[in-house]
Amino acid sequence: AFIPAARREAEEAIEEALVWKKERPGRTVVVAGCLTEWDKPGDYRRRYAEVDLWTGVNDVAGIAALLDEKRVPESGREPLWLYDHTTPRLQLTVPHMAYLKIADGCNNRCSYCAIPGIRGVLRSRSIASVETEAKNLVDAGVKELLVIAQDITAFGADRPGDGEDIARLLERLNAIPGDFVIRLLYTHPAHYTDSFIGFLVRPGTKVLPYLDIPLQHINDRILKAMGRHVTKAETVALLEEVKDLTIRTTFITGFPGETDEEFEELAAFVKEQKFERCGVFPYSPEPGTPAAKLPGQIPLELAETRAKRLLELQKKIMRKVNRNWIGREVRMLVDDVDGRVAVGRAMMDAPEIDNRILLLHAKRLRPGQFCPVRITGADSYEFTAEQL
């Protein structure tokens, strides 16, 4: 719910569910989670009056009781609920891949972001709870654990007396027996510590040499207005420390007050850094966020033009970066097999957002299997490979 495109997806899902409801008497539709928290005025509740129950973050564990009792949960409460290893979970991904959520909420308060108002303040799970869930998933056949939170680098910051942080958590996850890998998503550049960086650059761990670091911009004035708590110099220094890892990042164009010169500084930075993976989003003002009230709001058309230019630049960079992989051997995780064609990913690509490997003439492969391959071709968004 935190950006217009996500809300449009939610609207389509609700409308599809309501069609499903009408097809047979007795069916019930529940809308749960972020959209309910975001929709504080109740516009969606009025728009989709046929929905039987609207629940927020705090109601996840009690949905069954709410349905049984035909009870409407209280509205306006701050999100405080946090699941743990005892909470039943539905694994909606393919069986060999699972998202492992280590915390919920966020204390960063970036000026453009509505997530703190939707998910609440930072609430970290205990290392023991995360470790137990991870073991259960690995025992069930999961080969890739994707560690997520709104900001995984802030893990444990809400409980400083416990001494638990992301580096200690990774040590415990890395020690779990089994043939699986760990991928880290959503890190904040202001919260990297020496111990975390030290773990990342250590060879031979189960953590893939891949980092998702949403930088959002590089101009110091814009970074300050965004509330990013990091400077250009600090960002460049961090990227130098992790330069041997595959970096995925995102940028926002058209932030309020962004001048042509500040955008050109961002474009020059992207050209210089040659990020392996990069997404770009035109800024859109989110109701209730500080940035929505800033002077100098940029027309959406200009923000989109700048985003398109940055994406075109990144597309050329990715084509060159990907071609450097041709001839190299990598360990591919097979996601799907259709006849003699297998589709998968290697260490440099996260599911759904990054590149994929197309393996023709696949032999005796199944989803969830690791397979050594040699990259034979590459464009901006896809590799071809041969099985070894």
CSV table of C-alpha atoms in Angstrom, one decimal, residues 26-386:
chain,number,residue,atom,x,y,z
A,26,GLY,CA,-21.6,-18.4,1.7
A,27,ARG,CA,-18.2,-17.2,0.5
A,28,THR,CA,-16.4,-14.6,2.6
A,29,VAL,CA,-13.8,-12.0,1.6
A,30,VAL,CA,-11.3,-10.6,4.1
A,31,VAL,CA,-8.9,-7.8,3.3
A,32,ALA,CA,-6.0,-7.9,5.7
A,33,GLY,CA,-2.7,-6.0,6.3
A,34,CYS,CA,-1.2,-2.9,4.9
A,35,LEU,CA,-4.0,-1.4,2.8
A,36,THR,CA,-6.3,-1.4,5.8
A,37,GLU,CA,-3.6,0.3,7.9
A,38,TRP,CA,-3.0,2.9,5.1
A,39,ASP,CA,-6.7,3.6,4.6
A,40,LYS,CA,-7.3,5.6,7.8
A,41,PRO,CA,-10.2,7.6,6.4
A,42,GLY,CA,-12.0,4.4,5.4
A,43,ASP,CA,-12.3,5.3,1.7
A,44,TYR,CA,-11.6,1.7,0.6
A,45,ARG,CA,-14.1,0.3,3.1
A,46,ARG,CA,-16.8,2.5,1.5
A,47,ARG,CA,-15.7,1.7,-2.0
A,48,TYR,CA,-15.7,-2.0,-1.5
A,49,ALA,CA,-18.7,-2.4,0.9
A,50,GLU,CA,-19.1,-6.1,-0.1
A,51,VAL,CA,-15.9,-7.0,1.7
A,52,ASP,CA,-16.9,-8.9,4.9
A,53,LEU,CA,-14.0,-8.1,7.1
A,54,TRP,CA,-11.1,-5.5,7.1
A,55,THR,CA,-8.2,-6.4,9.4
A,56,GLY,CA,-4.9,-4.7,10.2
A,57,VAL,CA,-1.5,-5.8,11.4
A,58,ASN,CA,-2.6,-6.4,14.9
A,59,ASP,CA,-5.4,-8.7,13.8
A,60,VAL,CA,-3.4,-11.3,11.8
A,61,ALA,CA,-3.3,-13.9,14.5
A,62,GLY,CA,-7.0,-13.4,15.4
A,63,ILE,CA,-8.7,-13.5,12.0
A,64,ALA,CA,-10.4,-16.8,12.7
A,65,ALA,CA,-11.9,-15.6,15.9
A,66,LEU,CA,-13.0,-12.3,14.2
A,67,LEU,CA,-14.8,-14.3,11.5
A,68,ASP,CA,-16.4,-16.7,14.0
A,69,GLU,CA,-17.7,-13.9,16.2
A,70,LYS,CA,-18.6,-11.6,13.3
A,71,ARG,CA,-16.7,-9.0,15.2
A,72,VAL,CA,-15.2,-5.8,13.6
A,73,PRO,CA,-11.7,-5.1,15.0
A,74,GLU,CA,-10.9,-1.7,16.5
A,75,SER,CA,-9.5,0.8,14.1
A,76,GLY,CA,-6.8,3.4,14.6
A,77,ARG,CA,-4.5,1.2,16.8
A,78,GLU,CA,-0.8,1.5,16.3
A,79,PRO,CA,0.6,-1.7,14.7
A,80,LEU,CA,2.4,-3.7,17.4
A,81,TRP,CA,1.9,-7.4,16.5
A,82,LEU,CA,5.0,-9.4,15.5
A,83,TYR,CA,4.9,-13.0,14.3
A,84,ASP,CA,7.4,-15.6,15.6
A,85,HIS,CA,8.3,-19.2,15.0
A,86,THR,CA,5.2,-20.5,16.7
A,87,THR,CA,2.9,-18.6,14.3
A,88,PRO,CA,1.5,-20.9,11.6
A,89,ARG,CA,2.7,-19.8,8.1
A,90,LEU,CA,1.5,-20.4,4.6
A,91,GLN,CA,4.5,-20.6,2.2
A,92,LEU,CA,3.1,-18.9,-0.9
A,93,THR,CA,6.4,-19.1,-2.8
A,94,VAL,CA,7.7,-22.2,-4.6
A,95,PRO,CA,8.7,-24.9,-2.1
A,96,HIS,CA,12.5,-24.4,-2.4
A,97,MET,CA,12.4,-20.7,-1.6
A,98,ALA,CA,11.1,-18.8,1.4
A,99,TYR,CA,11.1,-15.3,2.8
A,100,LEU,CA,12.3,-15.1,6.4
A,101,LYS,CA,11.0,-11.9,8.1
A,102,ILE,CA,13.3,-10.9,11.0
A,103,ALA,CA,11.5,-7.7,12.0
A,104,ASP,CA,8.6,-5.5,11.2
A,105,GLY,CA,8.1,-1.7,11.3
A,106,CYS,CA,10.7,1.0,10.7
A,107,ASN,CA,12.2,3.9,12.7
A,108,ASN,CA,14.1,5.5,9.8
A,109,ARG,CA,11.3,8.0,9.0
A,110,CYS,CA,12.4,8.8,5.5
A,111,SER,CA,10.4,11.9,4.5
A,112,TYR,CA,8.8,10.3,1.4
A,113,CYS,CA,7.8,7.0,3.0
A,114,ALA,CA,4.4,5.9,4.4
A,115,ILE,CA,5.6,2.6,5.8
A,116,PRO,CA,6.1,3.7,9.4
A,117,GLY,CA,2.4,4.8,9.4
A,118,ILE,CA,1.4,1.4,8.0
A,119,ARG,CA,3.6,-1.1,9.8
A,120,GLY,CA,4.5,0.9,12.9
A,121,VAL,CA,7.8,1.2,14.8
A,122,LEU,CA,10.7,-1.2,14.5
A,123,ARG,CA,10.0,-4.5,16.3
A,124,SER,CA,12.8,-7.1,16.0
A,125,ARG,CA,12.3,-10.8,16.6
A,126,SER,CA,14.7,-12.7,18.8
A,127,ILE,CA,17.6,-14.5,17.2
A,128,ALA,CA,16.4,-17.8,18.7
A,129,SER,CA,12.9,-17.3,17.1
A,130,VAL,CA,14.4,-16.5,13.7
A,131,GLU,CA,16.8,-19.4,13.9
A,132,THR,CA,14.1,-21.9,14.8
A,133,GLU,CA,11.9,-20.8,11.9
A,134,ALA,CA,14.9,-21.0,9.5
A,135,LYS,CA,15.7,-24.5,10.7
A,136,ASN,CA,12.1,-25.6,10.1
A,137,LEU,CA,12.2,-24.2,6.6
A,138,VAL,CA,15.5,-25.8,5.7
A,139,ASP,CA,14.2,-29.1,7.1
A,140,ALA,CA,11.2,-28.7,4.9
A,141,GLY,CA,13.4,-28.5,1.8
A,142,VAL,CA,14.0,-24.7,1.4
A,143,LYS,CA,17.2,-24.0,-0.5
A,144,GLU,CA,17.1,-20.2,-0.5
A,145,LEU,CA,16.2,-18.1,2.5
A,146,LEU,CA,15.5,-14.5,1.7
A,147,VAL,CA,16.1,-12.4,4.8
A,148,ILE,CA,13.7,-9.5,4.8
A,149,ALA,CA,12.4,-6.6,6.9
A,150,GLN,CA,11.8,-3.0,6.2
A,151,ASP,CA,15.4,-2.5,7.1
A,152,ILE,CA,17.3,-5.7,8.1
A,153,THR,CA,20.4,-3.6,9.1
A,154,ALA,CA,18.3,-2.2,12.0
A,155,PHE,CA,17.7,-5.6,13.4
A,156,GLY,CA,18.0,-5.5,17.2
A,157,ALA,CA,18.3,-1.7,17.4
A,158,ASP,CA,14.9,-1.6,19.3
A,159,ARG,CA,16.4,-3.9,22.0
A,160,PRO,CA,20.0,-2.6,22.4
A,161,GLY,CA,20.4,-4.3,25.8
A,162,ASP,CA,20.1,-7.8,24.3
A,163,GLY,CA,23.2,-7.4,22.2
A,164,GLU,CA,21.5,-8.9,19.2
A,165,ASP,CA,22.2,-7.5,15.8
A,166,ILE,CA,22.2,-8.5,12.1
A,167,ALA,CA,25.8,-9.8,12.3
A,168,ARG,CA,25.1,-12.1,15.2
A,169,LEU,CA,21.9,-13.3,13.5
A,170,LEU,CA,23.8,-14.2,10.4
A,171,GLU,CA,26.4,-16.1,12.3
A,172,ARG,CA,23.6,-18.3,13.8
A,173,LEU,CA,21.8,-18.8,10.4
A,174,ASN,CA,25.1,-19.6,8.7
A,175,ALA,CA,25.7,-22.4,11.3
A,176,ILE,CA,22.4,-24.2,10.5
A,177,PRO,CA,23.3,-27.6,8.8
A,178,GLY,CA,22.2,-28.1,5.3
A,179,ASP,CA,22.8,-27.3,1.6
A,180,PHE,CA,21.1,-23.9,1.3
A,181,VAL,CA,21.9,-20.2,0.7
A,182,ILE,CA,20.9,-17.0,2.4
A,183,ARG,CA,20.1,-13.8,0.4
A,184,LEU,CA,19.9,-10.4,2.2
A,185,LEU,CA,17.3,-7.9,1.0
A,186,TYR,CA,16.5,-4.3,2.1
A,187,THR,CA,19.6,-2.9,3.9
A,188,HIS,CA,20.0,0.8,4.8
A,189,PRO,CA,23.3,2.4,4.0
A,190,ALA,CA,23.4,4.4,7.2
A,191,HIS,CA,23.3,1.3,9.4
A,192,TYR,CA,26.2,-0.8,8.2
A,193,THR,CA,28.6,-1.8,11.0
A,194,ASP,CA,32.1,-3.1,10.9
A,195,SER,CA,30.9,-6.5,12.2
A,196,PHE,CA,28.2,-6.7,9.5
A,197,ILE,CA,30.6,-5.7,6.7
A,198,GLY,CA,33.2,-8.1,8.1
A,199,PHE,CA,30.7,-11.0,7.9
A,200,LEU,CA,29.7,-10.0,4.3
A,201,VAL,CA,33.2,-10.1,2.9
A,202,ARG,CA,34.2,-13.3,4.7
A,203,PRO,CA,34.5,-16.1,2.1
A,204,GLY,CA,32.8,-19.5,2.5
A,205,THR,CA,29.6,-18.5,4.3
A,206,LYS,CA,26.1,-19.5,3.2
A,207,VAL,CA,25.2,-15.8,2.7
A,208,LEU,CA,25.3,-15.0,-1.0
A,209,PRO,CA,27.7,-12.2,-2.2
A,210,TYR,CA,24.7,-10.0,-3.0
A,211,LEU,CA,23.4,-6.9,-1.3
A,212,ASP,CA,20.2,-4.9,-1.8
A,213,ILE,CA,21.1,-1.3,-0.7
A,214,PRO,CA,18.4,1.2,-1.7
A,215,LEU,CA,20.4,4.5,-2.0
A,216,GLN,CA,17.5,6.6,-3.4
A,217,HIS,CA,19.8,9.5,-4.4
A,218,ILE,CA,23.3,10.7,-4.1
A,219,ASN,CA,23.1,14.5,-3.8
A,220,ASP,CA,23.7,15.7,-0.2
A,221,ARG,CA,20.9,18.2,-0.2
A,222,ILE,CA,18.4,15.7,-1.5
A,223,LEU,CA,19.6,13.0,0.8
A,224,LYS,CA,19.1,15.4,3.8
A,225,ALA,CA,15.6,16.4,2.6
A,226,MET,CA,14.8,12.7,2.2
A,227,GLY,CA,15.9,12.0,5.8
A,228,ARG,CA,18.3,9.3,4.7
A,229,HIS,CA,20.8,10.0,7.6
A,230,VAL,CA,23.8,9.4,5.2
A,231,THR,CA,26.0,11.6,3.0
A,232,LYS,CA,27.4,11.1,-0.5
A,233,ALA,CA,30.9,10.6,1.0
A,234,GLU,CA,29.7,8.0,3.4
A,235,THR,CA,27.8,6.2,0.6
A,236,VAL,CA,30.8,6.1,-1.6
A,237,ALA,CA,33.0,4.8,1.2
A,238,LEU,CA,30.5,2.0,2.0
A,239,LEU,CA,30.3,1.0,-1.7
A,240,GLU,CA,34.1,0.7,-1.8
A,241,GLU,CA,34.1,-1.6,1.2
A,242,VAL,CA,31.6,-4.0,-0.4
A,243,LYS,CA,32.8,-3.5,-4.0
A,244,ASP,CA,33.4,-7.3,-4.6
A,245,LEU,CA,29.7,-8.1,-4.0
A,246,THR,CA,26.8,-7.8,-6.4
A,247,ILE,CA,24.9,-4.6,-5.6
A,248,ARG,CA,21.3,-4.0,-6.2
A,249,THR,CA,20.0,-0.5,-5.6
A,250,THR,CA,17.1,1.8,-6.3
A,251,PHE,CA,16.8,5.5,-6.9
A,252,ILE,CA,14.0,8.1,-6.8
A,253,THR,CA,13.8,10.8,-9.5
A,254,GLY,CA,11.8,14.0,-9.2
A,255,PHE,CA,12.0,14.4,-5.4
A,256,PRO,CA,10.6,17.8,-4.4
A,257,GLY,CA,13.1,20.5,-5.3
A,258,GLU,CA,15.4,18.3,-7.4
A,259,THR,CA,17.2,20.5,-9.9
A,260,ASP,CA,18.6,19.6,-13.3
A,261,GLU,CA,22.1,19.8,-11.8
A,262,GLU,CA,21.2,17.5,-8.9
A,263,PHE,CA,19.7,15.0,-11.3
A,264,GLU,CA,22.8,15.1,-13.5
A,265,GLU,CA,24.9,14.4,-10.4
A,266,LEU,CA,22.8,11.3,-9.8
A,267,ALA,CA,23.1,10.2,-13.4
A,268,ALA,CA,26.9,10.7,-13.3
A,269,PHE,CA,27.1,8.6,-10.1
A,270,VAL,CA,25.1,5.8,-11.7
A,271,LYS,CA,27.4,5.9,-14.7
A,272,GLU,CA,30.5,5.8,-12.5
A,273,GLN,CA,29.4,3.1,-10.1
A,274,LYS,CA,28.1,0.7,-12.8
A,275,PHE,CA,25.7,-1.1,-10.5
A,276,GLU,CA,25.0,-4.7,-11.4
A,277,ARG,CA,21.3,-4.3,-10.6
A,278,CYS,CA,19.3,-1.1,-10.3
A,279,GLY,CA,15.7,0.1,-10.2
A,280,VAL,CA,14.4,3.6,-10.7
A,281,PHE,CA,11.1,5.1,-9.5
A,282,PRO,CA,9.6,8.5,-10.3
A,283,TYR,CA,8.6,10.3,-7.0
A,284,SER,CA,5.0,10.4,-6.2
A,285,PRO,CA,3.8,12.3,-3.1
A,286,GLU,CA,2.3,10.0,-0.4
A,287,PRO,CA,-0.5,11.6,1.7
A,288,GLY,CA,0.6,12.2,5.3
A,289,THR,CA,4.3,12.1,4.6
A,290,PRO,CA,6.5,15.2,5.2
A,291,ALA,CA,7.8,15.2,1.6
A,292,ALA,CA,4.3,15.6,0.2
A,293,LYS,CA,4.2,19.1,1.9
A,294,LEU,CA,7.6,20.2,0.7
A,295,PRO,CA,7.8,23.2,-1.7
A,296,GLY,CA,9.1,22.6,-5.3
A,297,GLN,CA,7.0,19.6,-6.1
A,298,ILE,CA,8.2,18.2,-9.5
A,299,PRO,CA,5.6,17.5,-12.2
A,300,LEU,CA,5.2,13.8,-12.5
A,301,GLU,CA,5.9,13.9,-16.3
A,302,LEU,CA,9.4,15.4,-15.5
A,303,ALA,CA,10.0,12.8,-12.8
A,304,GLU,CA,9.1,10.0,-15.2
A,305,THR,CA,11.3,11.5,-17.9
A,306,ARG,CA,14.3,11.5,-15.6
A,307,ALA,CA,13.5,8.0,-14.4
A,308,LYS,CA,13.3,6.8,-18.0
A,309,ARG,CA,16.7,8.4,-18.8
A,310,LEU,CA,18.3,6.8,-15.8
A,311,LEU,CA,16.8,3.4,-16.6
A,312,GLU,CA,18.1,3.6,-20.2
A,313,LEU,CA,21.6,4.4,-18.8
A,314,GLN,CA,21.4,1.5,-16.4
A,315,LYS,CA,20.2,-0.9,-19.1
A,316,LYS,CA,23.4,-0.2,-21.1
A,317,ILE,CA,25.5,-0.7,-17.9
A,318,MET,CA,23.7,-4.0,-17.1
A,319,ARG,CA,24.2,-5.3,-20.6
A,320,LYS,CA,28.0,-4.8,-20.3
A,321,VAL,CA,28.1,-6.1,-16.7
A,322,ASN,CA,26.1,-9.2,-17.7
A,323,ARG,CA,28.3,-9.9,-20.7
A,324,ASN,CA,31.3,-10.1,-18.4
A,325,TRP,CA,29.7,-13.3,-17.0
A,326,ILE,CA,29.9,-15.1,-20.3
A,327,GLY,CA,32.2,-18.1,-20.1
A,328,ARG,CA,32.1,-18.2,-16.3
A,329,GLU,CA,30.8,-21.1,-14.2
A,330,VAL,CA,28.1,-20.4,-11.6
A,331,ARG,CA,25.9,-22.4,-9.3
A,332,MET,CA,22.3,-22.1,-10.4
A,333,LEU,CA,19.2,-22.8,-8.3
A,334,VAL,CA,16.6,-24.2,-10.6
A,335,ASP,CA,13.2,-22.5,-10.1
A,336,ASP,CA,11.2,-24.2,-12.9
A,337,VAL,CA,11.5,-26.9,-15.4
A,338,ASP,CA,9.4,-27.2,-18.6
A,339,GLY,CA,10.5,-30.2,-20.7
A,340,ARG,CA,14.1,-29.7,-21.6
A,341,VAL,CA,14.2,-26.0,-20.5
A,342,ALA,CA,15.1,-25.1,-17.0
A,343,VAL,CA,14.8,-21.6,-15.6
A,344,GLY,CA,16.8,-20.5,-12.5
A,345,ARG,CA,19.1,-17.9,-10.9
A,346,ALA,CA,22.6,-17.7,-9.6
A,347,MET,CA,24.1,-15.7,-6.7
A,348,MET,CA,23.8,-12.3,-8.5
A,349,ASP,CA,20.0,-12.4,-8.9
A,350,ALA,CA,17.0,-12.3,-6.5
A,351,PRO,CA,13.7,-13.8,-7.5
A,352,GLU,CA,11.1,-11.7,-9.4
A,353,ILE,CA,13.2,-8.5,-9.4
A,354,ASP,CA,16.4,-9.5,-11.1
A,355,ASN,CA,17.7,-11.5,-14.0
A,356,ARG,CA,17.1,-15.2,-14.7
A,357,ILE,CA,19.1,-17.9,-16.3
A,358,LEU,CA,17.6,-19.9,-19.2
A,359,LEU,CA,19.1,-23.4,-19.5
A,360,LEU,CA,18.3,-25.1,-22.7
A,361,HIS,CA,18.7,-28.9,-23.1
A,362,ALA,CA,18.4,-29.5,-19.4
A,363,LYS,CA,19.0,-33.0,-18.2
A,364,ARG,CA,17.5,-34.7,-15.2
A,365,LEU,CA,16.8,-31.4,-13.3
A,366,ARG,CA,14.0,-30.5,-11.0
A,367,PRO,CA,12.9,-27.3,-9.2
A,368,GLY,CA,14.8,-26.7,-6.0
A,369,GLN,CA,18.0,-28.4,-7.3
A,370,PHE,CA,21.4,-26.7,-7.4
A,371,CYS,CA,23.1,-27.1,-10.8
A,372,PRO,CA,26.6,-26.0,-12.0
A,373,VAL,CA,26.3,-24.2,-15.3
A,374,ARG,CA,28.4,-22.1,-17.7
A,375,ILE,CA,27.0,-18.7,-18.9
A,376,THR,CA,26.9,-18.7,-22.7
A,377,GLY,CA,25.0,-15.5,-23.4
A,378,ALA,CA,23.6,-12.4,-21.8
A,379,ASP,CA,21.6,-9.3,-22.4
A,380,SER,CA,20.3,-6.7,-20.0
A,381,TYR,CA,17.8,-8.9,-18.2
A,382,GLU,CA,18.5,-12.6,-19.0
A,383,PHE,CA,21.4,-15.1,-19.2
A,384,THR,CA,21.6,-18.3,-21.3
A,385,ALA,CA,23.7,-21.2,-20.0
A,386,GLU,CA,24.8,-24.7,-20.6
